Structures are given as C-alpha cells and as structure tokens.
Coordinates of C-alpha atoms and ligand atoms in Angstrom, one line a residue:
M1 CA -49.9 -134.0 51.0
A2 CA -50.5 -134.7 47.4
V3 CA -53.0 -134.0 44.6
Y4 CA -54.2 -137.1 42.8
N5 CA -55.7 -136.0 39.5
L6 CA -57.9 -138.4 37.7
G7 CA -57.8 -136.6 34.3
S8 CA -57.8 -136.7 30.6
I9 CA -54.6 -136.7 28.5
N10 CA -55.1 -135.5 25.0
I11 CA -53.1 -134.8 21.9
D12 CA -54.3 -131.5 20.4
H13 CA -54.0 -131.4 16.6
V14 CA -54.4 -127.8 15.6
Y15 CA -55.0 -127.0 11.9
R16 CA -55.1 -123.4 10.7
V17 CA -57.6 -123.4 7.9
P18 CA -58.7 -120.7 5.4
H19 CA -62.3 -121.3 6.5
L20 CA -64.1 -123.9 8.6
P21 CA -64.9 -126.9 6.4
A22 CA -68.5 -127.2 5.0
P23 CA -70.3 -130.6 5.0
G24 CA -68.7 -132.8 2.3
E25 CA -65.8 -130.3 1.7
T26 CA -62.1 -131.4 1.5
L27 CA -59.9 -128.6 2.6
S28 CA -56.1 -128.1 2.7
A29 CA -54.9 -126.7 6.0
L30 CA -52.4 -123.8 6.0
D31 CA -50.5 -124.9 9.1
Y32 CA -50.4 -127.7 11.6
A33 CA -49.3 -127.9 15.2
Q34 CA -49.4 -130.7 17.7
G35 CA -49.4 -130.4 21.5
L36 CA -50.3 -131.7 24.9
G37 CA -54.0 -131.1 25.8
G38 CA -56.9 -132.3 27.8
K39 CA -58.5 -130.7 30.9
G40 CA -56.9 -133.3 33.1
A41 CA -53.3 -132.8 31.8
N42 CA -53.7 -129.0 31.9
Q43 CA -54.9 -129.2 35.6
S44 CA -52.0 -131.4 36.5
V45 CA -49.6 -129.0 35.0
A46 CA -51.2 -126.2 37.0
A47 CA -51.0 -128.2 40.2
A48 CA -47.4 -129.2 39.7
R49 CA -46.4 -125.6 38.8
A50 CA -48.1 -124.4 41.9
G51 CA -45.8 -126.6 44.0
A52 CA -48.0 -129.6 44.8
M53 CA -46.9 -133.2 44.5
C54 CA -49.2 -134.2 41.7
H55 CA -49.9 -137.8 40.8
H56 CA -51.8 -138.0 37.5
I57 CA -54.2 -140.9 37.2
G58 CA -54.9 -141.5 33.5
A59 CA -54.3 -143.5 30.4
I60 CA -52.8 -143.1 27.0
G61 CA -52.5 -145.4 23.9
P62 CA -49.4 -146.7 22.2
N63 CA -46.8 -144.5 20.4
S64 CA -47.4 -141.4 22.6
D65 CA -44.2 -141.4 24.7
W66 CA -43.6 -137.7 23.9
V67 CA -46.8 -136.9 25.8
L68 CA -45.5 -138.6 29.0
A69 CA -42.1 -137.0 28.5
E70 CA -43.7 -133.6 28.3
M71 CA -45.9 -134.1 31.4
Q72 CA -42.9 -135.4 33.3
A73 CA -40.9 -132.3 32.4
Y74 CA -43.6 -130.3 34.2
G75 CA -42.8 -132.3 37.3
I76 CA -46.0 -134.5 37.3
D77 CA -45.7 -138.0 38.7
L78 CA -46.9 -140.6 36.1
R79 CA -46.7 -143.9 38.0
Y80 CA -50.5 -144.2 37.8
V81 CA -50.8 -143.5 34.0
S82 CA -51.5 -146.7 32.1
V83 CA -50.6 -147.4 28.5
L84 CA -53.6 -149.2 27.0
P85 CA -54.3 -150.7 23.5
V86 CA -56.6 -147.9 22.6
A87 CA -55.8 -144.6 20.8
T88 CA -54.6 -141.8 23.0
G89 CA -57.4 -139.2 23.4
H90 CA -57.1 -136.5 20.9
A91 CA -58.7 -133.4 19.6
I92 CA -58.9 -132.2 16.0
I93 CA -59.1 -128.4 16.2
N94 CA -59.7 -126.3 13.1
V95 CA -59.1 -122.6 13.5
D96 CA -60.1 -120.0 10.8
P97 CA -58.6 -116.6 10.2
Q98 CA -61.2 -115.0 12.6
A99 CA -60.0 -117.4 15.4
E100 CA -63.4 -119.2 15.2
N101 CA -62.9 -122.9 15.7
N102 CA -64.6 -126.3 15.5
I103 CA -63.4 -129.2 17.5
V104 CA -63.8 -133.0 17.3
I105 CA -62.6 -134.9 20.4
F106 CA -62.0 -138.7 20.5
P107 CA -61.8 -139.7 24.2
G108 CA -59.9 -142.9 23.4
A109 CA -57.8 -144.2 26.3
N110 CA -59.3 -141.5 28.7
R111 CA -62.6 -143.4 28.7
A112 CA -60.9 -146.9 29.1
L113 CA -59.8 -146.1 32.7
T114 CA -61.3 -148.6 35.1
A115 CA -62.4 -148.4 38.7
D116 CA -59.6 -150.9 39.5
M117 CA -57.0 -148.5 38.2
A118 CA -58.3 -145.7 40.3
T119 CA -58.5 -147.9 43.3
A120 CA -54.9 -149.0 42.9
A121 CA -53.7 -145.4 42.5
L122 CA -55.5 -144.2 45.6
A123 CA -54.4 -147.1 47.8
G124 CA -51.8 -145.1 49.6
A125 CA -53.8 -141.8 49.8
G126 CA -55.2 -140.4 53.0
P127 CA -57.0 -137.4 54.6
A128 CA -54.1 -135.0 53.9
D129 CA -54.4 -135.6 50.2
S130 CA -56.8 -134.4 47.6
L131 CA -58.5 -136.0 44.6
L132 CA -59.1 -133.7 41.6
L133 CA -61.4 -134.8 38.8
Q134 CA -63.2 -133.6 35.7
N135 CA -65.6 -135.2 33.2
E136 CA -63.2 -136.3 30.4
T137 CA -62.4 -139.8 31.8
S138 CA -64.3 -142.8 33.0
A139 CA -64.4 -144.1 36.6
Q140 CA -65.0 -140.7 38.2
A141 CA -67.8 -141.8 40.5
E142 CA -65.9 -144.8 41.7
A143 CA -62.7 -142.8 42.3
A144 CA -64.6 -140.0 44.1
A145 CA -66.3 -142.6 46.4
I146 CA -63.0 -144.2 47.3
A147 CA -61.4 -140.8 47.9
A148 CA -64.2 -139.6 50.1
A149 CA -64.1 -142.9 52.1
R150 CA -60.4 -142.3 52.7
G151 CA -61.2 -138.8 54.0
M152 CA -59.6 -137.0 51.1
R153 CA -60.7 -133.6 49.8
V154 CA -62.6 -134.2 46.5
V155 CA -62.4 -131.2 44.1
Y156 CA -64.6 -131.7 41.1
S157 CA -64.7 -129.7 38.0
A158 CA -68.1 -130.4 36.4
A159 CA -66.8 -130.0 32.9
P160 CA -67.6 -130.8 30.2
F161 CA -71.1 -130.6 31.8
D162 CA -73.0 -133.9 31.8
I163 CA -75.8 -134.1 34.3
G164 CA -75.5 -137.9 34.6
A165 CA -71.8 -137.8 35.5
V166 CA -72.4 -134.8 37.8
R167 CA -75.2 -136.6 39.7
A168 CA -73.0 -139.8 40.1
V169 CA -70.0 -137.8 41.5
L170 CA -71.7 -135.1 43.6
P171 CA -72.4 -137.2 46.7
H172 CA -68.7 -137.6 47.3
V173 CA -67.6 -134.0 46.5
S174 CA -66.1 -131.5 49.0
L175 CA -65.6 -128.6 46.5
L176 CA -67.5 -128.2 43.2
V177 CA -66.0 -125.9 40.6
M178 CA -68.0 -124.6 37.6
N179 CA -67.9 -121.7 35.2
E180 CA -71.1 -119.7 34.9
V181 CA -72.5 -121.8 32.0
E182 CA -72.0 -125.0 34.0
A183 CA -73.6 -123.5 37.1
E184 CA -76.6 -122.4 35.1
Q185 CA -76.9 -125.9 33.6
L186 CA -76.8 -127.5 37.1
R187 CA -79.4 -125.0 38.4
A188 CA -81.6 -125.8 35.4
A189 CA -81.3 -129.5 36.0
Q190 CA -81.6 -129.6 39.8
G191 CA -83.5 -126.4 40.6
A192 CA -80.6 -125.1 42.8
L193 CA -76.9 -125.6 43.4
P194 CA -76.0 -128.3 45.9
Q195 CA -75.5 -127.3 49.6
I196 CA -71.8 -127.9 49.5
D197 CA -68.8 -125.6 48.9
C198 CA -69.0 -124.3 45.3
I199 CA -66.8 -122.0 43.2
I200 CA -68.2 -120.3 40.2
T201 CA -65.6 -118.8 37.9
K202 CA -66.7 -115.8 35.9
G203 CA -64.0 -115.1 33.3
A204 CA -62.6 -111.6 33.4
Q205 CA -64.9 -110.7 36.3
G206 CA -63.4 -113.1 38.8
A207 CA -64.6 -116.1 40.8
E208 CA -66.9 -116.6 43.8
W209 CA -66.7 -119.2 46.5
I210 CA -70.2 -120.0 47.9
S211 CA -70.4 -122.0 51.1
A212 CA -73.4 -123.4 53.1
V213 CA -71.5 -122.6 56.3
S214 CA -69.6 -119.3 55.7
E215 CA -69.9 -116.0 54.0
P216 CA -69.5 -116.0 50.2
L217 CA -66.0 -114.9 49.0
F218 CA -65.6 -113.0 45.8
M219 CA -62.2 -112.8 44.2
P220 CA -62.1 -110.2 41.4
A221 CA -59.9 -111.1 38.4
F222 CA -56.6 -109.3 38.0
K223 CA -56.7 -106.7 35.2
V224 CA -54.6 -108.0 32.4
M225 CA -54.5 -107.8 28.5
P226 CA -55.7 -111.3 27.5
V227 CA -54.4 -112.9 24.3
D228 CA -55.8 -116.4 24.6
T229 CA -58.1 -117.6 27.4
T230 CA -57.9 -121.3 26.4
G231 CA -57.3 -123.3 29.6
A232 CA -58.0 -120.4 32.1
G233 CA -60.5 -122.5 34.0
D234 CA -58.1 -125.5 34.1
T235 CA -55.3 -123.3 35.4
F236 CA -57.5 -121.8 38.1
I237 CA -58.7 -125.2 39.3
G238 CA -55.3 -127.0 39.2
T239 CA -53.7 -124.1 41.1
L240 CA -56.6 -123.9 43.6
A241 CA -56.4 -127.6 44.4
A242 CA -52.7 -127.3 44.9
A243 CA -52.9 -124.3 47.1
L244 CA -55.6 -125.9 49.3
D245 CA -53.5 -129.1 49.4
L246 CA -50.5 -127.1 50.5
G247 CA -52.6 -125.6 53.4
L248 CA -53.4 -122.1 52.2
P249 CA -56.7 -120.7 53.6
R250 CA -59.4 -120.3 51.0
E251 CA -58.9 -116.5 50.4
A252 CA -55.2 -116.9 49.7
A253 CA -55.8 -120.0 47.6
M254 CA -58.4 -118.1 45.5
R255 CA -56.0 -115.1 45.1
R256 CA -53.2 -117.5 43.9
A257 CA -55.5 -119.2 41.5
S258 CA -56.7 -115.9 40.2
A259 CA -53.2 -114.5 39.7
T260 CA -52.0 -117.7 38.0
S261 CA -54.9 -117.7 35.5
A262 CA -54.6 -114.0 34.9
L263 CA -51.0 -114.5 33.9
Q264 CA -51.9 -117.6 31.8
V265 CA -54.4 -115.7 29.7
T266 CA -51.7 -113.2 28.7
R267 CA -49.9 -116.0 26.8
L268 CA -50.8 -118.2 23.9
G269 CA -51.7 -121.8 24.5
A270 CA -53.1 -123.8 27.4
A271 CA -50.6 -126.0 29.4
Q272 CA -47.5 -124.2 28.0
A273 CA -49.0 -120.8 29.0
I274 CA -49.3 -121.7 32.7
P275 CA -46.8 -119.7 34.7
T276 CA -44.3 -121.1 37.3
A277 CA -44.8 -120.5 41.0
A278 CA -41.9 -117.9 40.9
E279 CA -43.6 -116.0 38.1
V280 CA -46.9 -115.9 40.1
E281 CA -45.0 -114.8 43.3
A282 CA -43.4 -111.9 41.3
F283 CA -46.9 -111.0 39.8
L284 CA -48.5 -111.0 43.2
S285 CA -45.8 -108.9 44.8
T286 CA -46.6 -106.1 42.3
H287 CA -50.4 -106.4 42.3
Ligands
ATP301 P1 -61.9 -122.0 29.8 O1 -63.0 -122.8 29.3 O2 -61.5 -120.9 28.8 O3 -60.7 -122.8 30.3 P2 -63.6 -121.4 32.0 O4 -64.9 -120.9 31.3 O5 -63.6 -122.7 32.6 O6 -62.4 -121.2 31.0 P3 -63.3 -118.8 33.3 O7 -64.4 -118.5 34.2 O8 -63.3 -118.2 31.9 O9 -63.2 -120.4 33.2 O10 -61.9 -118.4 33.9 C1 -61.4 -119.0 35.1 C2 -60.7 -117.9 35.9 O11 -59.6 -117.4 35.1 C3 -61.5 -116.7 36.2 O12 -62.3 -116.9 37.4 C4 -60.4 -115.6 36.4 O13 -59.9 -115.6 37.7 C5 -59.4 -116.0 35.4 N1 -59.6 -115.3 34.1 C6 -60.3 -115.7 33.0 N2 -60.3 -114.8 32.0 C7 -59.6 -113.8 32.5 C8 -59.2 -112.5 32.0 N3 -59.6 -112.0 30.8 N4 -58.5 -111.6 32.8 C9 -58.1 -112.0 34.0 N5 -58.4 -113.2 34.5 C10 -59.1 -114.1 33.8

C-alpha cells in the first residue's frame, strides 16, 4: 500500500512589500523568506504525515538540494524525483501589509516531467496502491491512464483548474477532489459534474463526498480559529488519499482529513503547518 504522488515541487520566494508593485515600479521589499511549496509537495507532506508510504514523482532543477532534504525529512520517498537541466519550479509571492498578495509562478522542472518518467515510477505499483495528482506538472493524463490500467485508485485534485487537463485526466479518475470554485468551473464547462466519486471542499463549512452509487456524505469542518488557510486544500487531499490508502472507510477518512486541515489552518504556512498523525489523534480524541 503506497501513495504515488505525481506533483509539483516549488520554491516559494515570499517578499513582504509596503504595497503591491504598480506597472513599471521598482520596489524594495521589507523582508524575504524562502520555503518549500507547490501543491504536489504539500500533498506529499500531508500523505507522509498521515502515515502513508509516499513516493513523490516529480522533478527539480540544479542547485536545489535543500528542497529534497526538506522533503526527505518529512519522510517522503524521493527515488522518483529527477534532477533536470531546467530551473526548479518557483513562485514569487508579494504580500502587502493588508495580507493581499500577487503571485507569479514559473513551473520550470515540474512541466518537464515526461510520460516515461511516470511509467518508470509506476512500474512496481498495483491495485493496493493509489496515484494522487494535480495540475501543476506535465504527464498527468499518461500517468493516470497507466495507474488506472494497473488497477490503482486515482485521486485527482483538479487544481489549478484547467478544463483541457481535466478532460484528459477524468476518464481514468476514481475520486475527483475540487473546491467550490473548481466544481463550479467544471459544471459550467460540462453542464454537470461527472458520474464518479467527487469530493467538494467548502472551506470553513466542511466537505461533501458525492457518489453515483451511495448517499452523499457531508463532513462539517471542525470549529477552530484560523490564522492562515494557505494549503488547507492540499492538506485535506493528501491526508484523505493516505487514509483511504491505509484502508479507512470513507467517513473516517473524511473526518481525519477534516481534522488535519482544521489544525493546519491554525498555524502559519503551508507544508510546515501540517500536523503530525499524533497531533491529529490528540485533536480527534478531544473533538
Ligand atoms: P486552499 O486553496 O486554501 O489550499 P482550498 O480552497 O483548496 O484551499 P478549502 O475548501 O478552503 O480548500 O479547504 C479544504 C478543507 O480544509 C475544508 O473542506 C475544511 O475541512 C478545511 N478547512 C478549510 N478552512 C477551514 C477553517 N477556517 N476552519 C476549519 N477547517 C477548515
């Protein structure tokens, strides 16, 4: 039982600025911080912290060893991460005093992943394993097709939303996870949601699992005082994929994912805010 996560690995460059830069303006930042980011990396951290054997399938560029060291420290297996002669994916994030931001993302090595790399990574996987994927890399459709042919559960986070990518991956998906905005975008593009298992996350309200074959399941969010909701969705999805992979029934898996992301939003940051399994157990025992 393992979670194979075909996912982005980014370096987040976060600049605290006095105001968001205007066109043509040169601005001095007040502060700078660098950290591990990317939906894929966040989801792998969540899956590993939830106790799954997590194999990350991804790519970085040269001179980014600290990124791998950080992922490894979270317990993520990196044997399927390639080092390519392309810049590591990165995000330039400007944050103003009102916490408003603007973000430029360079996908870099994330979009240089090939179908051959995904094929090689999935060569030993089988029906007891899961493939998790998002829209921040290349080779999603090929990887999803291989995983489905191998009988794996394919969990797809349709984010960032891109209808072309979604249509290519959907035929191979077992569980589609979206937030409310993505679900609305898919409904607008297709007229309806697909007749497969779907989870729609609804922020502080909770999350709903809709299935063509069983009753819908609504999991209310735990009541917490959020300080930073960045990465809540990634935390939910990575935890859920791990919980299902470890054999939890869907209600227990949803409850665990909900508790993990509730705790995560009470802390600053994305990956570094994801709680350990022991912290989640302690939270669940009191809620
Ligand atoms: P993001 O883009 O910020 O990563 P998202 O839009 O993909 O998030 P959300 O629907 O906002 O995802 O959140 C995912 C899950 O996290 C929710 O279904 C809920 O369980 C939990 N969550 C999010 N915000 C809160 C909150 N304020 N309080 C408690 N739980 C929350």
